[in-house]
Amino acid sequence: MPRLTKLTGFIGAEIGGLTIGEQISPADAAFLRKSLAEHQMIVLRGQHLDRPKQKALNRVFGAPMRLPYVEPLPDDPETIAVLKEADEGGGGVFGGEWHSDFSFLENPPAGSVLNAVEIPEVGGDTVWSSQTAAYASLPKDLKEIVDGRRAVHVGKPYGVKFAPPEETRSGASIRMTRGDPAADRETFHPAVITGPLTGAKALFLNPIYTTRLDGMTEEESEPLLQAIYRHCTRPDFSCRHRWQAGDVVVWDNRTTLHYATNDYDGHRRLLYRTTFTGAPPQ
Ligand code: SIN
């Protein structure tokens, strides 16, 4: 029987008593989906998933999604290697700023599965932040600004207009397409969305990809967005995962932000990531 232990007051649950195989029973799949909807990120330890098992777990939550701009494994377009080699120090790291994934797409990923293969002895934790908890406690003046408003998202790191400085980019082990003018187009999403299963409201703003609030210029939006980001990345709403090889974490990409810590220069870190799709954010 699977069992669930909450990891913090607002976000995260560890699932025990479940070994992920290539076939996942309807009852276990329903339990996993409910756990993710209610806790926004779930941890299963000691799984050591091979590729077919990771894909079976990914399929529990949605159809596999191929990510643009990030080069996948040569023999598997649905999987990316989140890799930093021991000799890749000194720069940024993939995912090393608070963000949700690819919110500049018309239909951003619903979530991802991250499967730890090689982990430094210390460091390389990942942190998730509940945007449901952040919305619930957002100060009234900021709530009034975001409620019923859309926000504009742009694929900044992959485009031309906002191309990031070289030294902040992640190292050579993750190859990305840069300089694509199409990534500069604006996509509009509600600034507050509703979790499809729980009905709970969550902030849907992205420190990497949101350029402005609809109806405002970038200059007018900037101080408001910064005030919201200071609130929504508070440690109160977060869960920090200390990885061990064999762990797998699944997260809801719409109602959380995440952050990959970059404190392990000189050590190799490898995780495999798959992503699943869902209905567009509402
Ligand atoms: C990411 O998917 O943003 C990277 C997460 C991590 O490497 O911990």
PDB file of C-alpha atoms and ligand atoms in Angstrom:
ATOM      1  CA  MET A   1       0.000   0.000   0.000  1.00  0.00           C
ATOM      2  CA  PRO A   2       1.469   3.393  -0.928  1.00  0.00           C
ATOM      3  CA  ARG A   3       1.697   5.869   1.928  1.00  0.00           C
ATOM      4  CA  LEU A   4       2.244   9.605   1.937  1.00  0.00           C
ATOM      5  CA  THR A   5       4.250  11.778   4.309  1.00  0.00           C
ATOM      6  CA  LYS A   6       4.060  15.561   4.014  1.00  0.00           C
ATOM      7  CA  LEU A   7       7.445  17.260   3.706  1.00  0.00           C
ATOM      8  CA  THR A   8       6.560  20.841   4.693  1.00  0.00           C
ATOM      9  CA  GLY A   9       3.503  22.795   5.758  1.00  0.00           C
ATOM     10  CA  PHE A  10       2.611  23.902   2.231  1.00  0.00           C
ATOM     11  CA  ILE A  11       4.334  21.830  -0.441  1.00  0.00           C
ATOM     12  CA  GLY A  12       5.846  18.414  -1.056  1.00  0.00           C
ATOM     13  CA  ALA A  13       5.090  14.845  -0.061  1.00  0.00           C
ATOM     14  CA  GLU A  14       7.180  11.697   0.037  1.00  0.00           C
ATOM     15  CA  ILE A  15       5.492   8.558  -1.266  1.00  0.00           C
ATOM     16  CA  GLY A  16       6.611   5.299   0.326  1.00  0.00           C
ATOM     17  CA  GLY A  17       5.579   1.687  -0.259  1.00  0.00           C
ATOM     18  CA  LEU A  18       5.532   2.001  -4.045  1.00  0.00           C
ATOM     19  CA  THR A  19       8.049   0.605  -6.542  1.00  0.00           C
ATOM     20  CA  ILE A  20       7.654   2.098 -10.008  1.00  0.00           C
ATOM     21  CA  GLY A  21       7.687  -0.523 -12.779  1.00  0.00           C
ATOM     22  CA  GLU A  22       6.882  -0.465 -16.489  1.00  0.00           C
ATOM     23  CA  GLN A  23       3.251  -1.242 -15.610  1.00  0.00           C
ATOM     24  CA  ILE A  24       1.642   1.015 -13.019  1.00  0.00           C
ATOM     25  CA  SER A  25      -1.753  -0.153 -11.742  1.00  0.00           C
ATOM     26  CA  PRO A  26      -4.762   2.170 -12.172  1.00  0.00           C
ATOM     27  CA  ALA A  27      -5.061   2.424  -8.374  1.00  0.00           C
ATOM     28  CA  ASP A  28      -1.409   3.435  -7.944  1.00  0.00           C
ATOM     29  CA  ALA A  29      -1.680   5.875 -10.876  1.00  0.00           C
ATOM     30  CA  ALA A  30      -4.753   7.506  -9.309  1.00  0.00           C
ATOM     31  CA  PHE A  31      -2.940   7.754  -5.964  1.00  0.00           C
ATOM     32  CA  LEU A  32       0.073   9.407  -7.627  1.00  0.00           C
ATOM     33  CA  ARG A  33      -2.081  11.908  -9.549  1.00  0.00           C
ATOM     34  CA  LYS A  34      -4.050  12.868  -6.443  1.00  0.00           C
ATOM     35  CA  SER A  35      -0.840  13.200  -4.403  1.00  0.00           C
ATOM     36  CA  LEU A  36       0.706  15.494  -7.009  1.00  0.00           C
ATOM     37  CA  ALA A  37      -2.410  17.639  -7.338  1.00  0.00           C
ATOM     38  CA  GLU A  38      -2.636  18.091  -3.572  1.00  0.00           C
ATOM     39  CA  HIS A  39       1.070  18.490  -2.738  1.00  0.00           C
ATOM     40  CA  GLN A  40       2.490  19.998  -5.970  1.00  0.00           C
ATOM     41  CA  MET A  41       5.737  17.985  -5.814  1.00  0.00           C
ATOM     42  CA  ILE A  42       6.183  14.355  -4.822  1.00  0.00           C
ATOM     43  CA  VAL A  43       9.328  12.423  -3.987  1.00  0.00           C
ATOM     44  CA  LEU A  44       9.872   8.677  -4.433  1.00  0.00           C
ATOM     45  CA  ARG A  45      13.171   7.455  -3.047  1.00  0.00           C
ATOM     46  CA  GLY A  46      15.329   4.481  -4.024  1.00  0.00           C
ATOM     47  CA  GLN A  47      13.653   3.877  -7.402  1.00  0.00           C
ATOM     48  CA  HIS A  48      16.720   3.803  -9.744  1.00  0.00           C
ATOM     49  CA  LEU A  49      14.403   4.097 -12.765  1.00  0.00           C
ATOM     50  CA  ASP A  50      15.573   2.950 -16.187  1.00  0.00           C
ATOM     51  CA  ARG A  51      14.236   4.796 -19.263  1.00  0.00           C
ATOM     52  CA  PRO A  52      11.032   2.666 -19.770  1.00  0.00           C
ATOM     53  CA  LYS A  53      10.102   2.947 -16.080  1.00  0.00           C
ATOM     54  CA  GLN A  54      10.642   6.710 -16.057  1.00  0.00           C
ATOM     55  CA  LYS A  55       8.427   7.002 -19.134  1.00  0.00           C
ATOM     56  CA  ALA A  56       5.743   4.849 -17.510  1.00  0.00           C
ATOM     57  CA  LEU A  57       5.765   7.187 -14.509  1.00  0.00           C
ATOM     58  CA  ASN A  58       5.683  10.243 -16.784  1.00  0.00           C
ATOM     59  CA  ARG A  59       2.635   8.800 -18.635  1.00  0.00           C
ATOM     60  CA  VAL A  60       0.707   8.545 -15.347  1.00  0.00           C
ATOM     61  CA  PHE A  61       0.483  12.340 -15.368  1.00  0.00           C
ATOM     62  CA  GLY A  62       0.139  13.148 -19.065  1.00  0.00           C
ATOM     63  CA  ALA A  63       1.359  12.579 -22.590  1.00  0.00           C
ATOM     64  CA  PRO A  64       5.129  13.031 -23.034  1.00  0.00           C
ATOM     65  CA  MET A  65       6.142  16.474 -24.244  1.00  0.00           C
ATOM     66  CA  ARG A  66       9.184  17.299 -26.349  1.00  0.00           C
ATOM     67  CA  LEU A  67      10.838  20.488 -25.178  1.00  0.00           C
ATOM     68  CA  PRO A  68      11.932  23.118 -27.670  1.00  0.00           C
ATOM     69  CA  TYR A  69      15.379  24.775 -27.505  1.00  0.00           C
ATOM     70  CA  VAL A  70      17.003  22.118 -25.282  1.00  0.00           C
ATOM     71  CA  GLU A  71      18.808  19.281 -27.054  1.00  0.00           C
ATOM     72  CA  PRO A  72      17.439  15.906 -25.926  1.00  0.00           C
ATOM     73  CA  LEU A  73      19.346  12.601 -25.703  1.00  0.00           C
ATOM     74  CA  PRO A  74      20.564  11.605 -29.188  1.00  0.00           C
ATOM     75  CA  ASP A  75      18.472   8.406 -29.128  1.00  0.00           C
ATOM     76  CA  ASP A  76      15.440   9.753 -27.233  1.00  0.00           C
ATOM     77  CA  PRO A  77      13.719  13.045 -28.118  1.00  0.00           C
ATOM     78  CA  GLU A  78      11.526  12.841 -24.996  1.00  0.00           C
ATOM     79  CA  THR A  79      14.355  12.829 -22.447  1.00  0.00           C
ATOM     80  CA  ILE A  80      16.952  15.438 -21.557  1.00  0.00           C
ATOM     81  CA  ALA A  81      20.069  14.826 -19.508  1.00  0.00           C
ATOM     82  CA  VAL A  82      20.374  17.482 -16.800  1.00  0.00           C
ATOM     83  CA  LEU A  83      24.137  17.195 -16.569  1.00  0.00           C
ATOM     84  CA  LYS A  84      26.938  19.281 -15.160  1.00  0.00           C
ATOM     85  CA  GLU A  85      30.399  17.766 -15.479  1.00  0.00           C
ATOM     86  CA  ALA A  86      33.028  18.080 -12.747  1.00  0.00           C
ATOM     87  CA  ASP A  87      35.114  20.436 -14.925  1.00  0.00           C
ATOM     88  CA  GLU A  88      32.231  22.819 -15.767  1.00  0.00           C
ATOM     89  CA  GLY A  89      32.527  25.264 -12.879  1.00  0.00           C
ATOM     90  CA  GLY A  90      32.418  29.022 -12.945  1.00  0.00           C
ATOM     91  CA  GLY A  91      29.242  29.693 -14.918  1.00  0.00           C
ATOM     92  CA  GLY A  92      25.520  29.341 -14.435  1.00  0.00           C
ATOM     93  CA  VAL A  93      23.689  26.064 -14.152  1.00  0.00           C
ATOM     94  CA  PHE A  94      20.619  24.760 -15.972  1.00  0.00           C
ATOM     95  CA  GLY A  95      17.576  25.892 -13.974  1.00  0.00           C
ATOM     96  CA  GLY A  96      19.694  28.014 -11.650  1.00  0.00           C
ATOM     97  CA  GLU A  97      17.138  30.794 -11.193  1.00  0.00           C
ATOM     98  CA  TRP A  98      13.589  30.651  -9.850  1.00  0.00           C
ATOM     99  CA  HIS A  99      11.331  29.679 -12.732  1.00  0.00           C
ATOM    100  CA  SER A 100       8.663  27.396 -14.071  1.00  0.00           C
ATOM    101  CA  ASP A 101       9.446  25.613 -17.304  1.00  0.00           C
ATOM    102  CA  PHE A 102       8.686  27.130 -20.701  1.00  0.00           C
ATOM    103  CA  SER A 103       5.795  29.364 -19.619  1.00  0.00           C
ATOM    104  CA  PHE A 104       6.281  31.319 -22.865  1.00  0.00           C
ATOM    105  CA  LEU A 105       4.679  28.437 -24.800  1.00  0.00           C
ATOM    106  CA  GLU A 106       0.949  28.560 -25.636  1.00  0.00           C
ATOM    107  CA  ASN A 107       0.610  25.363 -23.631  1.00  0.00           C
ATOM    108  CA  PRO A 108       3.471  25.188 -21.106  1.00  0.00           C
ATOM    109  CA  PRO A 109       4.431  21.786 -19.655  1.00  0.00           C
ATOM    110  CA  ALA A 110       2.019  20.500 -17.013  1.00  0.00           C
ATOM    111  CA  GLY A 111       4.887  18.954 -15.087  1.00  0.00           C
ATOM    112  CA  SER A 112       8.127  17.000 -15.142  1.00  0.00           C
ATOM    113  CA  VAL A 113       9.760  13.869 -13.762  1.00  0.00           C
ATOM    114  CA  LEU A 114      13.375  14.215 -12.616  1.00  0.00           C
ATOM    115  CA  ASN A 115      15.299  10.992 -12.034  1.00  0.00           C
ATOM    116  CA  ALA A 116      18.603  11.200 -10.139  1.00  0.00           C
ATOM    117  CA  VAL A 117      21.472   9.086 -11.477  1.00  0.00           C
ATOM    118  CA  GLU A 118      24.679  10.660 -10.171  1.00  0.00           C
ATOM    119  CA  ILE A 119      24.630  13.173  -7.326  1.00  0.00           C
ATOM    120  CA  PRO A 120      27.488  15.044  -5.618  1.00  0.00           C
ATOM    121  CA  GLU A 121      28.260  14.034  -2.057  1.00  0.00           C
ATOM    122  CA  VAL A 122      27.026  17.459  -0.972  1.00  0.00           C
ATOM    123  CA  GLY A 123      25.209  20.165  -2.892  1.00  0.00           C
ATOM    124  CA  GLY A 124      23.062  20.218  -6.013  1.00  0.00           C
ATOM    125  CA  ASP A 125      19.751  20.332  -4.125  1.00  0.00           C
ATOM    126  CA  THR A 126      16.598  21.485  -5.925  1.00  0.00           C
ATOM    127  CA  VAL A 127      14.053  23.799  -4.298  1.00  0.00           C
ATOM    128  CA  TRP A 128      10.372  24.088  -5.192  1.00  0.00           C
ATOM    129  CA  SER A 129       8.040  26.868  -4.117  1.00  0.00           C
ATOM    130  CA  SER A 130       4.245  26.608  -3.845  1.00  0.00           C
ATOM    131  CA  GLN A 131       2.568  29.311  -5.873  1.00  0.00           C
ATOM    132  CA  THR A 132      -0.735  28.291  -4.329  1.00  0.00           C
ATOM    133  CA  ALA A 133       0.554  29.213  -0.869  1.00  0.00           C
ATOM    134  CA  ALA A 134       2.160  32.336  -2.346  1.00  0.00           C
ATOM    135  CA  TYR A 135      -1.149  33.449  -3.887  1.00  0.00           C
ATOM    136  CA  ALA A 136      -3.136  32.705  -0.730  1.00  0.00           C
ATOM    137  CA  SER A 137      -0.939  35.060   1.318  1.00  0.00           C
ATOM    138  CA  LEU A 138      -0.223  37.668  -1.348  1.00  0.00           C
ATOM    139  CA  PRO A 139      -0.748  41.181   0.078  1.00  0.00           C
ATOM    140  CA  LYS A 140      -4.126  42.673  -0.890  1.00  0.00           C
ATOM    141  CA  ASP A 141      -2.674  45.485  -3.043  1.00  0.00           C
ATOM    142  CA  LEU A 142      -0.726  42.978  -5.167  1.00  0.00           C
ATOM    143  CA  LYS A 143      -3.696  40.577  -5.337  1.00  0.00           C
ATOM    144  CA  GLU A 144      -5.812  43.386  -6.748  1.00  0.00           C
ATOM    145  CA  ILE A 145      -3.221  43.920  -9.478  1.00  0.00           C
ATOM    146  CA  VAL A 146      -2.935  40.270 -10.581  1.00  0.00           C
ATOM    147  CA  ASP A 147      -6.543  39.092 -10.153  1.00  0.00           C
ATOM    148  CA  GLY A 148      -8.245  38.887 -13.542  1.00  0.00           C
ATOM    149  CA  ARG A 149      -5.134  40.162 -15.340  1.00  0.00           C
ATOM    150  CA  ARG A 150      -2.970  38.408 -17.889  1.00  0.00           C
ATOM    151  CA  ALA A 151       0.817  38.435 -17.956  1.00  0.00           C
ATOM    152  CA  VAL A 152       3.143  38.401 -20.949  1.00  0.00           C
ATOM    153  CA  HIS A 153       5.757  35.633 -21.262  1.00  0.00           C
ATOM    154  CA  VAL A 154       8.708  35.632 -23.686  1.00  0.00           C
ATOM    155  CA  GLY A 155      11.308  32.896 -24.333  1.00  0.00           C
ATOM    156  CA  LYS A 156      14.055  35.312 -23.304  1.00  0.00           C
ATOM    157  CA  PRO A 157      17.109  32.993 -23.073  1.00  0.00           C
ATOM    158  CA  TYR A 158      16.442  31.559 -26.536  1.00  0.00           C
ATOM    159  CA  GLY A 159      15.615  34.775 -28.387  1.00  0.00           C
ATOM    160  CA  VAL A 160      17.440  37.881 -29.549  1.00  0.00           C
ATOM    161  CA  LYS A 161      15.914  40.799 -27.656  1.00  0.00           C
ATOM    162  CA  PHE A 162      16.750  39.568 -24.138  1.00  0.00           C
ATOM    163  CA  ALA A 163      19.709  37.207 -24.835  1.00  0.00           C
ATOM    164  CA  PRO A 164      21.402  36.498 -21.472  1.00  0.00           C
ATOM    165  CA  PRO A 165      25.085  37.310 -20.854  1.00  0.00           C
ATOM    166  CA  GLU A 166      27.443  34.441 -21.688  1.00  0.00           C
ATOM    167  CA  GLU A 167      28.704  34.048 -18.106  1.00  0.00           C
ATOM    168  CA  THR A 168      25.235  33.328 -16.723  1.00  0.00           C
ATOM    169  CA  ARG A 169      24.532  30.510 -19.176  1.00  0.00           C
ATOM    170  CA  SER A 170      24.713  26.867 -18.184  1.00  0.00           C
ATOM    171  CA  GLY A 171      27.745  24.854 -19.281  1.00  0.00           C
ATOM    172  CA  ALA A 172      28.475  22.838 -22.389  1.00  0.00           C
ATOM    173  CA  SER A 173      26.799  19.627 -21.215  1.00  0.00           C
ATOM    174  CA  ILE A 174      23.330  20.990 -21.912  1.00  0.00           C
ATOM    175  CA  ARG A 175      23.099  22.233 -25.480  1.00  0.00           C
ATOM    176  CA  MET A 176      20.508  24.910 -26.200  1.00  0.00           C
ATOM    177  CA  THR A 177      19.321  26.770 -29.258  1.00  0.00           C
ATOM    178  CA  ARG A 178      19.926  30.523 -28.846  1.00  0.00           C
ATOM    179  CA  GLY A 179      19.206  33.580 -30.937  1.00  0.00           C
ATOM    180  CA  ASP A 180      15.860  32.410 -32.369  1.00  0.00           C
ATOM    181  CA  PRO A 181      13.819  35.564 -33.208  1.00  0.00           C
ATOM    182  CA  ALA A 182      10.600  33.498 -32.875  1.00  0.00           C
ATOM    183  CA  ALA A 183      11.356  33.099 -29.143  1.00  0.00           C
ATOM    184  CA  ASP A 184      10.876  36.880 -28.728  1.00  0.00           C
ATOM    185  CA  ARG A 185       7.139  36.677 -29.448  1.00  0.00           C
ATOM    186  CA  GLU A 186       4.783  37.531 -26.592  1.00  0.00           C
ATOM    187  CA  THR A 187       2.449  34.901 -25.144  1.00  0.00           C
ATOM    188  CA  PHE A 188      -0.377  35.852 -22.768  1.00  0.00           C
ATOM    189  CA  HIS A 189      -1.435  33.697 -19.792  1.00  0.00           C
ATOM    190  CA  PRO A 190      -3.609  34.472 -16.773  1.00  0.00           C
ATOM    191  CA  ALA A 191      -1.454  35.783 -13.899  1.00  0.00           C
ATOM    192  CA  VAL A 192      -3.543  33.646 -11.538  1.00  0.00           C
ATOM    193  CA  ILE A 193      -4.557  30.131 -12.545  1.00  0.00           C
ATOM    194  CA  THR A 194      -6.687  27.418 -10.982  1.00  0.00           C
ATOM    195  CA  GLY A 195      -5.299  23.959 -10.227  1.00  0.00           C
ATOM    196  CA  PRO A 196      -7.286  21.533 -12.420  1.00  0.00           C
ATOM    197  CA  LEU A 197      -7.958  18.927  -9.715  1.00  0.00           C
ATOM    198  CA  THR A 198      -7.955  21.012  -6.530  1.00  0.00           C
ATOM    199  CA  GLY A 199      -9.553  24.250  -7.761  1.00  0.00           C
ATOM    200  CA  ALA A 200      -6.954  26.154  -5.688  1.00  0.00           C
ATOM    201  CA  LYS A 201      -5.699  29.427  -7.151  1.00  0.00           C
ATOM    202  CA  ALA A 202      -1.984  29.839  -7.871  1.00  0.00           C
ATOM    203  CA  LEU A 203       0.226  32.649  -9.131  1.00  0.00           C
ATOM    204  CA  PHE A 204       1.448  31.954 -12.660  1.00  0.00           C
ATOM    205  CA  LEU A 205       4.272  34.471 -13.099  1.00  0.00           C
ATOM    206  CA  ASN A 206       7.807  33.565 -14.069  1.00  0.00           C
ATOM    207  CA  PRO A 207      10.953  35.426 -12.987  1.00  0.00           C
ATOM    208  CA  ILE A 208      12.745  34.250 -16.156  1.00  0.00           C
ATOM    209  CA  TYR A 209      10.074  34.547 -18.809  1.00  0.00           C
ATOM    210  CA  THR A 210       7.470  37.120 -17.676  1.00  0.00           C
ATOM    211  CA  THR A 211       8.292  40.483 -19.228  1.00  0.00           C
ATOM    212  CA  ARG A 212       5.277  42.541 -18.146  1.00  0.00           C
ATOM    213  CA  LEU A 213       1.701  42.555 -16.918  1.00  0.00           C
ATOM    214  CA  ASP A 214      -0.948  43.016 -19.585  1.00  0.00           C
ATOM    215  CA  GLY A 215      -2.030  46.660 -19.855  1.00  0.00           C
ATOM    216  CA  MET A 216       1.301  47.939 -18.498  1.00  0.00           C
ATOM    217  CA  THR A 217       4.706  48.659 -19.967  1.00  0.00           C
ATOM    218  CA  GLU A 218       7.808  46.692 -18.910  1.00  0.00           C
ATOM    219  CA  GLU A 219       8.882  49.711 -16.823  1.00  0.00           C
ATOM    220  CA  GLU A 220       5.527  49.941 -15.037  1.00  0.00           C
ATOM    221  CA  SER A 221       5.414  46.190 -14.441  1.00  0.00           C
ATOM    222  CA  GLU A 222       8.968  45.726 -13.196  1.00  0.00           C
ATOM    223  CA  PRO A 223       8.620  46.990  -9.566  1.00  0.00           C
ATOM    224  CA  LEU A 224       5.312  45.137  -9.170  1.00  0.00           C
ATOM    225  CA  LEU A 225       6.748  41.895 -10.532  1.00  0.00           C
ATOM    226  CA  GLN A 226       9.817  42.228  -8.289  1.00  0.00           C
ATOM    227  CA  ALA A 227       7.572  42.727  -5.231  1.00  0.00           C
ATOM    228  CA  ILE A 228       5.570  39.635  -6.201  1.00  0.00           C
ATOM    229  CA  TYR A 229       8.741  37.558  -6.779  1.00  0.00           C
ATOM    230  CA  ARG A 230      10.128  38.590  -3.363  1.00  0.00           C
ATOM    231  CA  HIS A 231       6.919  37.244  -1.858  1.00  0.00           C
ATOM    232  CA  CYS A 232       6.491  34.097  -3.946  1.00  0.00           C
ATOM    233  CA  THR A 233      10.066  32.833  -3.418  1.00  0.00           C
ATOM    234  CA  ARG A 234       9.933  33.154   0.385  1.00  0.00           C
ATOM    235  CA  PRO A 235      11.361  30.058   2.125  1.00  0.00           C
ATOM    236  CA  ASP A 236       7.988  29.689   3.916  1.00  0.00           C
ATOM    237  CA  PHE A 237       6.430  28.274   0.730  1.00  0.00           C
ATOM    238  CA  SER A 238       9.341  26.046  -0.301  1.00  0.00           C
ATOM    239  CA  CYS A 239      10.545  22.475  -0.115  1.00  0.00           C
ATOM    240  CA  ARG A 240      14.261  21.750  -0.637  1.00  0.00           C
ATOM    241  CA  HIS A 241      15.131  18.281  -1.875  1.00  0.00           C
ATOM    242  CA  ARG A 242      18.503  16.786  -0.965  1.00  0.00           C
ATOM    243  CA  TRP A 243      19.001  14.266  -3.763  1.00  0.00           C
ATOM    244  CA  GLN A 244      20.300  10.721  -3.544  1.00  0.00           C
ATOM    245  CA  ALA A 245      20.944   8.594  -6.619  1.00  0.00           C
ATOM    246  CA  GLY A 246      17.761   6.623  -7.294  1.00  0.00           C
ATOM    247  CA  ASP A 247      15.382   9.387  -6.168  1.00  0.00           C
ATOM    248  CA  VAL A 248      12.679  10.585  -8.483  1.00  0.00           C
ATOM    249  CA  VAL A 249      10.705  13.810  -8.072  1.00  0.00           C
ATOM    250  CA  VAL A 250       7.568  14.771  -9.985  1.00  0.00           C
ATOM    251  CA  TRP A 251       6.365  18.375  -9.930  1.00  0.00           C
ATOM    252  CA  ASP A 252       3.409  20.402 -11.085  1.00  0.00           C
ATOM    253  CA  ASN A 253       4.952  23.009 -13.371  1.00  0.00           C
ATOM    254  CA  ARG A 254       1.934  25.315 -13.322  1.00  0.00           C
ATOM    255  CA  THR A 255       1.511  25.825  -9.578  1.00  0.00           C
ATOM    256  CA  THR A 256       5.168  25.803  -8.489  1.00  0.00           C
ATOM    257  CA  LEU A 257       8.453  27.535  -9.222  1.00  0.00           C
ATOM    258  CA  HIS A 258      11.725  25.653  -8.892  1.00  0.00           C
ATOM    259  CA  TYR A 259      15.415  26.465  -8.495  1.00  0.00           C
ATOM    260  CA  ALA A 260      18.510  24.297  -9.063  1.00  0.00           C
ATOM    261  CA  THR A 261      21.247  25.199  -6.559  1.00  0.00           C
ATOM    262  CA  ASN A 262      24.718  25.615  -8.024  1.00  0.00           C
ATOM    263  CA  ASP A 263      27.055  24.798  -5.151  1.00  0.00           C
ATOM    264  CA  TYR A 264      28.925  21.716  -6.354  1.00  0.00           C
ATOM    265  CA  ASP A 265      31.652  22.853  -8.773  1.00  0.00           C
ATOM    266  CA  GLY A 266      34.199  20.080  -9.218  1.00  0.00           C
ATOM    267  CA  HIS A 267      31.589  17.305  -8.941  1.00  0.00           C
ATOM    268  CA  ARG A 268      29.511  15.560 -11.600  1.00  0.00           C
ATOM    269  CA  ARG A 269      25.702  15.690 -11.361  1.00  0.00           C
ATOM    270  CA  LEU A 270      23.378  13.795 -13.740  1.00  0.00           C
ATOM    271  CA  LEU A 271      19.599  13.482 -13.714  1.00  0.00           C
ATOM    272  CA  TYR A 272      17.238  12.472 -16.531  1.00  0.00           C
ATOM    273  CA  ARG A 273      14.222  14.649 -17.092  1.00  0.00           C
ATOM    274  CA  THR A 274      10.979  13.864 -18.905  1.00  0.00           C
ATOM    275  CA  THR A 275       8.053  16.239 -19.212  1.00  0.00           C
ATOM    276  CA  PHE A 276       4.304  15.790 -19.570  1.00  0.00           C
ATOM    277  CA  THR A 277       1.617  17.926 -21.099  1.00  0.00           C
ATOM    278  CA  GLY A 278      -1.922  18.810 -20.001  1.00  0.00           C
ATOM    279  CA  ALA A 279      -4.749  21.230 -20.782  1.00  0.00           C
ATOM    280  CA  PRO A 280      -3.550  24.868 -21.108  1.00  0.00           C
ATOM    281  CA  PRO A 281      -3.439  26.852 -17.830  1.00  0.00           C
ATOM    282  CA  GLN A 282      -6.838  28.311 -16.889  1.00  0.00           C
TER     283      GLN A 282
HETATM  284  C1  SIN B   1      15.413  22.078 -13.966  1.00  0.00           C
HETATM  285  O1  SIN B   1      14.697  21.247 -14.504  1.00  0.00           O
HETATM  286  O2  SIN B   1      15.144  23.279 -13.948  1.00  0.00           O
HETATM  287  C2  SIN B   1      16.692  21.618 -13.297  1.00  0.00           C
HETATM  288  C3  SIN B   1      16.452  21.080 -11.945  1.00  0.00           C
HETATM  289  C4  SIN B   1      17.719  20.601 -11.317  1.00  0.00           C
HETATM  290  O3  SIN B   1      18.731  20.382 -11.994  1.00  0.00           O
HETATM  291  O4  SIN B   1      17.729  20.412 -10.102  1.00  0.00           O
END
